[in-house]
CSV table of C-alpha atoms in Angstrom, one decimal:
chain,number,residue,atom,x,y,z
M,1,MET,CA,21.4,11.3,-5.7
M,2,VAL,CA,20.1,8.1,-7.4
M,3,ASN,CA,18.7,4.9,-5.7
M,4,ILE,CA,19.2,1.5,-7.2
M,5,PHE,CA,17.1,-1.6,-7.2
M,6,ILE,CA,18.8,-4.9,-7.8
M,7,HIS,CA,17.0,-8.2,-8.6
M,8,TYR,CA,18.8,-11.6,-8.8
M,9,ASN,CA,18.2,-15.3,-8.0
M,10,LYS,CA,19.4,-15.3,-4.4
M,11,GLU,CA,18.9,-19.2,-4.4
M,12,SER,CA,21.6,-19.6,-7.0
M,13,LYS,CA,25.1,-19.7,-5.4
M,14,LYS,CA,26.7,-18.8,-8.8
M,15,ASP,CA,24.6,-15.7,-9.3
M,16,THR,CA,25.0,-14.8,-5.6
M,17,GLU,CA,28.8,-14.7,-6.2
M,18,PHE,CA,28.5,-12.3,-9.1
M,19,PHE,CA,26.0,-10.1,-7.1
M,20,GLU,CA,28.5,-9.8,-4.3
M,21,GLU,CA,31.1,-8.6,-6.6
M,22,ILE,CA,28.8,-6.1,-8.3
M,23,GLU,CA,27.5,-4.9,-4.7
M,24,LYS,CA,31.2,-4.1,-4.0
M,25,ARG,CA,31.2,-1.7,-7.0
M,26,ILE,CA,27.8,-0.2,-6.0
M,27,LYS,CA,29.3,0.5,-2.5
M,28,ILE,CA,32.1,2.3,-4.0
M,29,LEU,CA,29.7,4.6,-5.9
M,30,CYS,CA,27.8,5.2,-2.7
M,31,HIS,CA,31.2,6.2,-1.1
M,32,LYS,CA,31.7,8.6,-3.9
M,33,GLN,CA,28.2,10.0,-3.3
M,34,ILE,CA,27.0,9.1,-6.8
M,35,ILE,CA,24.6,6.6,-5.6
M,36,ASN,CA,22.4,7.4,-2.5
M,37,SER,CA,21.3,3.9,-1.6
M,38,TYR,CA,20.6,0.4,-3.0
M,39,TRP,CA,18.3,-2.5,-2.2
M,40,HIS,CA,18.2,-6.0,-3.6
M,41,THR,CA,15.6,-8.7,-3.6
M,42,GLY,CA,17.8,-10.9,-1.4
M,43,GLU,CA,16.6,-8.7,1.4
M,44,ILE,CA,13.0,-9.9,1.2
M,45,LEU,CA,12.2,-11.7,4.3
M,46,ALA,CA,10.0,-14.8,5.2
M,47,GLY,CA,6.6,-13.4,5.7
M,48,ASP,CA,7.0,-10.3,3.8
M,49,ASP,CA,4.3,-9.3,1.2
M,50,ILE,CA,6.5,-9.5,-1.9
M,51,ASP,CA,4.2,-7.3,-4.1
M,52,VAL,CA,4.0,-4.6,-1.4
M,53,VAL,CA,7.7,-4.6,-0.7
M,54,VAL,CA,8.8,-4.6,-4.2
M,55,ARG,CA,6.5,-1.8,-5.2
M,56,GLN,CA,7.7,0.2,-2.3
M,57,GLN,CA,11.4,-0.2,-3.3
M,58,ILE,CA,10.8,0.4,-7.0
M,59,GLY,CA,8.9,3.5,-5.9
M,60,ILE,CA,12.0,5.2,-4.5
M,61,ALA,CA,14.5,3.8,-7.2
M,62,GLN,CA,15.7,5.3,-10.5
M,63,ILE,CA,17.7,2.3,-11.8
M,64,ALA,CA,16.9,-1.4,-11.7
M,65,LEU,CA,19.8,-3.9,-12.2
M,66,LEU,CA,18.5,-7.3,-13.4
M,67,LEU,CA,21.3,-9.9,-12.9
M,68,ILE,CA,20.6,-12.4,-15.7
M,69,SER,CA,21.5,-16.1,-16.0
M,70,SER,CA,19.7,-19.4,-16.8
M,71,ASP,CA,19.0,-19.6,-13.1
M,72,TYR,CA,17.3,-16.2,-13.3
M,73,PHE,CA,14.9,-17.3,-16.1
M,74,SER,CA,14.2,-20.9,-14.8
M,75,ASP,CA,13.2,-19.7,-11.2
M,76,GLU,CA,9.5,-19.3,-11.0
M,77,TYR,CA,9.8,-16.9,-7.9
M,78,CYS,CA,12.5,-14.8,-9.6
M,79,GLN,CA,10.3,-14.4,-12.8
M,80,GLU,CA,7.2,-13.4,-10.6
M,81,ILE,CA,9.4,-10.5,-9.2
M,82,HIS,CA,10.7,-9.8,-12.7
M,83,ALA,CA,7.2,-9.4,-14.2
M,84,LEU,CA,6.3,-7.1,-11.3
M,85,ILE,CA,9.3,-4.9,-12.1
M,86,VAL,CA,8.4,-4.6,-15.8
M,87,ARG,CA,4.8,-3.7,-15.0
M,88,GLN,CA,6.1,-0.9,-12.7
M,89,LYS,CA,8.7,0.4,-15.1
M,90,THR,CA,6.6,3.0,-17.0
M,91,GLN,CA,4.7,4.2,-13.9
M,92,HIS,CA,7.9,5.0,-11.9
M,93,ASN,CA,10.1,6.1,-14.8
M,94,LEU,CA,12.4,3.3,-14.0
M,95,VAL,CA,15.6,2.8,-16.1
M,96,VAL,CA,16.0,-1.2,-16.4
M,97,VAL,CA,19.5,-2.3,-17.1
M,98,PRO,CA,20.1,-6.1,-17.5
M,99,VAL,CA,23.6,-7.4,-16.3
M,100,LEU,CA,24.4,-10.4,-18.2
M,101,LEU,CA,26.2,-12.8,-15.7
M,102,ARG,CA,26.3,-16.2,-17.3
M,103,LEU,CA,25.9,-17.5,-20.9
M,104,CYS,CA,22.3,-18.2,-21.8
M,105,ASP,CA,19.8,-17.8,-24.7
M,106,LEU,CA,18.3,-14.3,-24.6
M,107,ALA,CA,16.1,-14.9,-27.8
M,108,GLY,CA,12.3,-14.5,-27.1
M,109,THR,CA,12.9,-12.7,-23.7
M,110,ASP,CA,12.1,-9.1,-23.0
M,111,ILE,CA,15.8,-8.7,-22.0
M,112,GLU,CA,16.5,-8.2,-25.7
M,113,LYS,CA,15.0,-4.8,-25.9
M,114,TYR,CA,17.3,-3.3,-23.1
M,115,LYS,CA,20.8,-2.1,-23.4
M,116,ALA,CA,22.7,-4.5,-21.2
M,117,LEU,CA,26.0,-4.6,-19.2
M,118,PRO,CA,28.9,-5.2,-19.3
M,119,GLU,CA,29.3,-3.3,-22.6
M,120,GLU,CA,30.3,-5.8,-25.2
M,121,ASN,CA,34.0,-6.4,-25.6
M,122,SER,CA,35.7,-8.5,-28.4
M,123,GLY,CA,32.4,-10.5,-28.6
M,124,ASN,CA,32.3,-11.1,-24.9
M,125,GLN,CA,28.6,-10.3,-24.1
M,126,PHE,CA,28.3,-12.2,-20.7
M,127,LEU,CA,30.4,-11.5,-17.6
M,128,ASN,CA,31.7,-15.0,-17.3
M,129,GLN,CA,33.2,-14.7,-20.8
M,130,TRP,CA,35.6,-12.0,-19.9
M,131,SER,CA,39.1,-13.2,-19.2
M,132,ASP,CA,39.8,-10.2,-17.0
M,133,LYS,CA,37.0,-10.1,-14.4
M,134,ASP,CA,38.2,-6.9,-12.9
M,135,GLU,CA,38.1,-5.2,-16.2
M,136,ALA,CA,34.5,-6.5,-16.5
M,137,TYR,CA,33.3,-5.3,-13.1
M,138,THR,CA,35.0,-1.9,-13.7
M,139,ASN,CA,33.1,-1.7,-17.0
M,140,ILE,CA,29.9,-2.1,-15.1
M,141,GLU,CA,30.8,0.3,-12.4
M,142,ILE,CA,31.7,3.1,-14.9
M,143,SER,CA,28.5,2.5,-16.9
M,144,ILE,CA,26.4,2.7,-13.7
M,145,ARG,CA,28.2,5.8,-12.8
M,146,LYS,CA,27.6,7.4,-16.1
M,147,LEU,CA,23.8,6.5,-16.1
M,148,ALA,CA,23.4,7.7,-12.5
M,149,GLU,CA,25.1,11.1,-13.4
M,150,LYS,CA,22.9,11.5,-16.5
M,151,ILE,CA,19.7,10.8,-14.4
M,152,GLN,CA,20.9,13.4,-11.8
M,153,THR,CA,21.5,16.0,-14.6
M,154,ASN,CA,18.0,15.4,-16.2
M,155,PRO,CA,15.8,14.3,-13.3
M,156,GLY,CA,12.4,12.9,-14.2
M,157,ASP,CA,9.2,12.9,-12.4
M,158,ASN,CA,10.6,10.4,-9.9
M,159,SER,CA,13.0,13.0,-8.5
M,160,ARG,CA,10.2,14.7,-6.4
M,161,LYS,CA,9.2,11.5,-4.9
M,162,GLN,CA,12.8,10.7,-4.1
M,163,GLN,CA,13.6,14.0,-2.5
M,164,LEU,CA,10.5,13.8,-0.4
M,165,GLN,CA,11.3,10.4,0.8
M,166,GLU,CA,14.8,11.5,1.8
M,167,LEU,CA,13.6,14.5,3.7
M,168,LEU,CA,10.9,12.5,5.5
M,169,LEU,CA,13.0,9.6,6.5
M,170,GLY,CA,14.8,12.1,8.9
M,171,PHE,CA,11.5,13.7,10.1
M,172,ASN,CA,11.3,14.7,13.6
M,173,PHE,CA,10.9,11.9,16.3
M,174,LYS,CA,12.9,14.4,18.7
M,175,ASN,CA,11.9,12.6,21.7
M,176,GLU,CA,11.9,9.0,20.5
M,177,VAL,CA,15.3,8.9,18.6
M,178,PRO,CA,17.4,10.3,21.5
M,179,LEU,CA,15.8,7.8,23.9
M,180,TYR,CA,16.6,5.0,21.6
M,181,SER,CA,20.1,6.2,20.9
M,182,LYS,CA,20.9,6.3,24.6
M,183,TYR,CA,19.4,3.0,25.2
M,184,ILE,CA,21.3,1.0,22.5
M,185,ARG,CA,24.6,2.5,23.9
M,186,THR,CA,24.2,0.4,26.9
M,187,ASN,CA,26.2,-2.8,27.1
M,188,ARG,CA,23.3,-5.6,26.8
M,189,THR,CA,23.2,-9.0,25.2
M,190,VAL,CA,19.6,-8.4,24.3
M,191,HIS,CA,18.0,-5.0,23.5
M,192,ALA,CA,14.2,-5.4,23.8
M,193,VAL,CA,12.0,-2.4,22.6
M,194,LEU,CA,8.3,-2.0,22.8
M,195,MET,CA,7.3,0.6,20.1
M,196,GLN,CA,3.6,1.7,20.8
M,197,GLY,CA,1.3,4.3,19.4
M,198,THR,CA,-1.8,4.6,17.3
M,199,SER,CA,-2.1,3.6,13.6
M,200,LYS,CA,-1.5,7.3,12.8
M,201,CYS,CA,1.8,7.5,14.3
M,202,SER,CA,3.9,6.3,11.3
M,203,HIS,CA,5.8,3.5,13.0
M,204,GLY,CA,7.3,2.6,9.7
M,205,LEU,CA,9.1,6.0,9.4
M,206,LEU,CA,10.7,5.6,12.8
M,207,LEU,CA,11.7,2.1,12.2
M,208,HIS,CA,13.5,3.2,9.0
M,209,ARG,CA,15.6,5.5,11.2
M,210,ILE,CA,16.4,3.1,14.0
M,211,VAL,CA,17.0,-0.2,12.2
M,212,GLY,CA,20.3,0.2,10.4
M,213,LYS,CA,21.1,-1.7,7.1
M,214,SER,CA,24.1,-3.3,8.8
M,215,LYS,CA,21.8,-5.5,10.8
M,216,LYS,CA,20.2,-8.7,9.7
M,217,GLU,CA,16.4,-8.3,10.1
M,218,ILE,CA,13.9,-11.1,10.7
M,219,TRP,CA,10.4,-9.6,10.3
M,220,VAL,CA,7.8,-11.7,11.9
M,221,ASN,CA,4.3,-10.8,10.7
M,222,LEU,CA,1.7,-13.0,12.4
M,223,GLY,CA,-1.1,-11.5,10.5
M,224,SER,CA,-4.8,-11.2,11.6
M,225,ASN,CA,-5.7,-14.8,11.7
M,226,VAL,CA,-5.8,-15.9,15.4
M,227,HIS,CA,-6.1,-19.6,14.5
M,228,ALA,CA,-2.7,-19.4,12.6
M,229,VAL,CA,-0.8,-18.1,15.4
M,230,SER,CA,1.3,-20.6,17.4
M,231,THR,CA,4.7,-20.7,19.1
M,232,GLU,CA,5.7,-23.5,16.5
M,233,ASN,CA,4.9,-21.0,13.7
M,234,ILE,CA,7.0,-18.4,15.3
M,235,TRP,CA,10.0,-20.7,15.5
M,236,LYS,CA,9.4,-21.8,12.0
M,237,ILE,CA,9.5,-18.3,10.6
M,238,ILE,CA,12.8,-17.4,12.5
M,239,GLY,CA,14.3,-20.7,11.7
M,240,GLU,CA,13.6,-20.4,8.0
M,241,ALA,CA,15.2,-16.9,8.0
M,242,LEU,CA,18.3,-18.5,9.4
M,243,ASP,CA,18.3,-21.6,7.1
M,244,VAL,CA,17.7,-23.9,10.1
M,245,ARG,CA,16.4,-27.1,8.4
M,246,ILE,CA,14.5,-28.4,11.5
M,247,PRO,CA,13.4,-25.3,13.2
M,248,LEU,CA,13.1,-26.6,16.8
M,249,PRO,CA,13.8,-24.0,19.5
M,250,ALA,CA,17.1,-25.6,20.5
M,251,SER,CA,18.3,-25.6,16.9
M,252,VAL,CA,17.2,-22.1,16.2
M,253,CYS,CA,18.8,-20.6,19.4
M,254,SER,CA,22.1,-22.4,18.6
M,255,GLN,CA,22.1,-20.7,15.1
M,256,LEU,CA,21.2,-17.4,16.6
M,257,GLY,CA,24.0,-17.8,18.9
M,258,GLU,CA,26.5,-18.4,16.0
M,259,VAL,CA,25.2,-15.4,14.2
M,260,MET,CA,25.6,-13.1,17.3
M,261,ALA,CA,29.1,-14.8,18.1
M,262,GLY,CA,30.2,-13.4,14.7
M,263,ASP,CA,30.0,-9.9,13.5
M,264,THR,CA,26.4,-9.6,12.7
M,265,GLU,CA,23.9,-7.5,14.7
M,266,LEU,CA,20.5,-9.4,14.5
M,267,VAL,CA,17.0,-7.8,14.7
M,268,ILE,CA,13.9,-9.7,15.3
M,269,ARG,CA,10.8,-7.6,14.6
M,270,PHE,CA,7.3,-8.6,15.5
M,271,ASP,CA,5.2,-6.2,13.4
M,272,PRO,CA,2.2,-5.8,14.0
M,273,ILE,CA,1.1,-7.5,17.1
M,274,GLU,CA,-2.5,-8.0,18.2
M,275,ARG,CA,-4.1,-8.7,21.7
M,276,TYR,CA,-4.5,-12.5,20.6
M,277,HIS,CA,-0.8,-12.8,20.0
M,278,LEU,CA,0.2,-12.1,23.6
M,279,ASP,CA,0.2,-15.6,25.1
M,280,GLN,CA,2.2,-17.1,22.2
M,281,LEU,CA,4.6,-14.1,22.2
M,282,ARG,CA,5.2,-14.5,26.0
M,283,GLU,CA,5.8,-18.3,25.7
M,284,PHE,CA,8.2,-17.8,22.6
M,285,TRP,CA,10.1,-14.9,24.4
M,286,LYS,CA,10.8,-16.8,27.5
M,287,SER,CA,12.0,-19.9,25.6
M,288,LEU,CA,14.2,-17.7,23.4
M,289,LEU,CA,16.0,-16.0,26.4
M,290,ASN,CA,16.5,-19.3,28.1
M,291,GLY,CA,17.8,-20.8,24.8
M,292,LEU,CA,20.3,-18.0,24.4
M,293,ALA,CA,21.6,-18.0,27.9
M,294,PRO,CA,24.2,-20.7,27.4
M,295,PHE,CA,25.9,-18.7,24.6
M,296,LYS,CA,26.0,-15.4,26.6
M,297,ALA,CA,29.7,-15.5,27.2
M,298,TYR,CA,30.4,-15.9,23.5
M,299,LEU,CA,28.3,-13.2,21.9
M,300,ASN,CA,30.1,-10.3,20.2
M,301,LYS,CA,27.0,-8.6,18.9
M,302,PRO,CA,23.6,-8.0,20.6
M,303,LEU,CA,20.1,-9.2,19.7
M,304,TYR,CA,17.6,-6.5,19.0
M,305,PHE,CA,13.9,-7.4,19.6
M,306,TYR,CA,11.2,-5.2,18.4
M,307,LEU,CA,7.7,-5.5,19.4
M,308,VAL,CA,5.5,-3.1,17.3
M,309,ASP,CA,2.0,-2.3,18.6
M,310,ARG,CA,0.5,-0.1,15.9
M,311,ASN,CA,-2.9,0.0,17.5
M,312,GLY,CA,-2.0,1.0,21.1
M,313,ILE,CA,-3.3,-2.1,22.8
M,314,GLY,CA,-3.5,-1.7,26.4
M,315,GLU,CA,-2.5,-5.2,27.3
M,316,VAL,CA,0.8,-4.8,25.5
M,317,ASN,CA,3.2,-3.6,28.0
M,318,ILE,CA,6.8,-4.0,29.3
M,319,ASP,CA,5.9,-6.8,31.6
M,320,LEU,CA,5.3,-9.0,28.4
M,321,LEU,CA,9.1,-8.7,27.8
M,322,CYS,CA,10.3,-9.2,31.4
M,323,CYS,CA,11.4,-12.8,32.0
M,324,ASP,CA,12.4,-13.5,35.7
M,325,ASN,CA,15.9,-12.5,36.1
M,326,LEU,CA,16.8,-12.7,32.4
M,327,LEU,CA,15.3,-9.5,31.5
M,328,THR,CA,14.1,-6.8,33.9
M,329,LYS,CA,12.1,-3.7,33.3
M,330,ASP,CA,15.3,-1.6,33.4
M,331,ASP,CA,16.4,-3.8,30.3
M,332,VAL,CA,13.4,-2.9,28.2
M,333,LEU,CA,12.9,0.4,26.4
M,334,TYR,CA,9.3,1.6,26.1
M,335,LEU,CA,9.1,3.8,23.1
M,336,GLN,CA,5.7,5.6,23.1
M,337,ILE,CA,5.4,7.6,20.0
M,338,GLN,CA,4.5,11.2,20.7
M,339,LYS,CA,2.6,13.8,18.9
M,340,LEU,CA,4.3,16.4,16.6
M,341,SER,CA,4.1,20.1,17.7
M,342,ARG,CA,3.6,22.9,15.3
M,343,ASP,CA,6.8,24.3,16.5
M,344,ASP,CA,8.8,21.1,15.9
M,345,PHE,CA,7.3,21.0,12.3
M,346,GLU,CA,8.1,24.7,11.5
M,347,ASN,CA,11.7,24.2,13.0
M,348,TRP,CA,12.3,21.2,10.7
M,349,LEU,CA,10.9,23.0,7.6
M,350,TYR,CA,13.0,26.1,7.9
M,351,GLU,CA,16.2,24.2,8.8
M,352,LYS,CA,15.7,22.2,5.7
M,353,LEU,CA,14.9,25.2,3.6
M,354,ASN,CA,18.3,26.7,4.9
M,355,ASP,CA,20.1,23.4,3.9
M,356,ILE,CA,18.4,23.1,0.4
M,357,PRO,CA,17.8,26.5,-0.9
M,358,GLY,CA,15.5,26.6,-4.1
M,359,SER,CA,14.0,23.2,-3.3
M,360,GLU,CA,10.6,23.1,-5.2
M,361,VAL,CA,9.3,20.4,-2.7
M,362,LEU,CA,10.2,22.5,0.3
M,363,GLU,CA,8.9,25.6,-1.1
M,364,LYS,CA,5.5,23.8,-1.7
M,365,ILE,CA,5.4,22.5,1.9
M,366,GLU,CA,6.2,26.1,3.2
M,367,ALA,CA,3.3,27.5,1.0
M,368,HIS,CA,0.9,25.0,2.5
M,369,ARG,CA,2.3,24.8,6.1
M,370,HIS,CA,-0.9,26.1,7.8
M,371,GLU,CA,-3.0,23.6,5.8
M,372,ILE,CA,-0.5,20.8,6.7
M,373,MET,CA,-0.3,21.7,10.4
M,374,SER,CA,-3.7,23.2,11.2
M,375,GLY,CA,-3.5,22.7,15.0
M,376,GLN,CA,-0.9,23.0,17.6
M,377,GLU,CA,0.0,19.3,17.5
M,378,ALA,CA,-0.8,16.3,15.3
M,379,PHE,CA,0.4,12.6,14.8
M,380,VAL,CA,3.5,12.4,12.5
M,381,GLY,CA,1.6,10.1,10.1
M,382,GLU,CA,-1.1,12.6,9.6
M,383,VAL,CA,1.3,15.4,8.8
M,384,ILE,CA,3.2,13.2,6.4
M,385,GLU,CA,0.0,12.3,4.6
M,386,LYS,CA,-0.9,16.0,4.2
M,387,ILE,CA,2.7,16.8,2.9
M,388,CYS,CA,2.4,13.9,0.4
M,389,GLU,CA,-1.0,15.2,-0.7
M,390,VAL,CA,0.4,18.8,-1.3
M,391,CYS,CA,3.3,17.3,-3.3
M,392,GLY,CA,1.4,14.8,-5.3
M,393,VAL,CA,3.0,11.8,-3.9
M,394,VAL,CA,1.4,8.5,-2.8
M,395,PRO,CA,1.9,8.2,1.0
M,396,ASP,CA,2.9,4.6,1.0
M,397,VAL,CA,6.3,5.6,-0.4
M,398,VAL,CA,7.3,7.1,3.0
M,399,LEU,CA,4.9,5.7,5.5
M,400,HIS,CA,6.0,2.1,5.3
């Protein structure tokens, strides 16, 4: 199935309203199993490396929808991402489709060379010109469906990459995923997870499996500069993600409480962490738990706190997340990523071969299975890198 990349000006309230209506139609196509998944630039978080995130999402997409308006063209940040999409278009065999939201002058822009939606009706080129908005959105939905079906019928070079990513996103972690699933079924206000392993363990792949799209995720990347790390910076990153104007701890905790009192599951993810982050993290974490305590009786959804140690630092342990009587060792999940055995690898491979007979990707993996898994066990990341090498796909697509 097809993956869709959507770019719009998330700071524009008018454009966001159009996006939300278009998103409903994309979800319908997902339910009909015409679209596999979609991602939009509104999901970029504070602290994310925009270039890396956008490249990764373009790498798995077949269609890019650009939601066009004067706000799209006037926003510098929006145009920066637009330029990146255009640069990546040829390399990734991406079909670019502008969706014309609100009346603006397209002359002199690169949008002129693409076939746009909605399909023109009685001179109504832009969505806001249509008197019957349901008809306009249905026009867009049908056009996207037809394009997706055409791509599926005539897959390009991107299909191998897409199939491999879908296969590997469900790859193994037979010990870690059941432990996590059991843990989150427990009734807790806060779920705290310490994920630990060496850099070759492929933490990113496991995170793809356990962090659902239904959750709101705040990704705190403290970087490698020890002098830039402070509790004030941490509160600022989280406050900005929650649109808190003055990100003081009390204000941020109040907003967190409001979000969790609603119908939103919230994830705060520290990834990666280094040994010189530990004092600041401990101070922040204790302050956060104390700040949420007054709201405990009103919370409908839990807070998920992920601490991702990609280097297996010995000083990072469960004690870091324990906080007097607020969070004990029994309340914390220690998720130590294990090595993959040869038996697990071959069981996965032959199960998939039975599920997807005739798959060129799986047949290639089978032909090189001894090269891919030369020993009795290996780290997941190492196995995936060898699979990607055999299949001629850049590992970044599935490892991050």
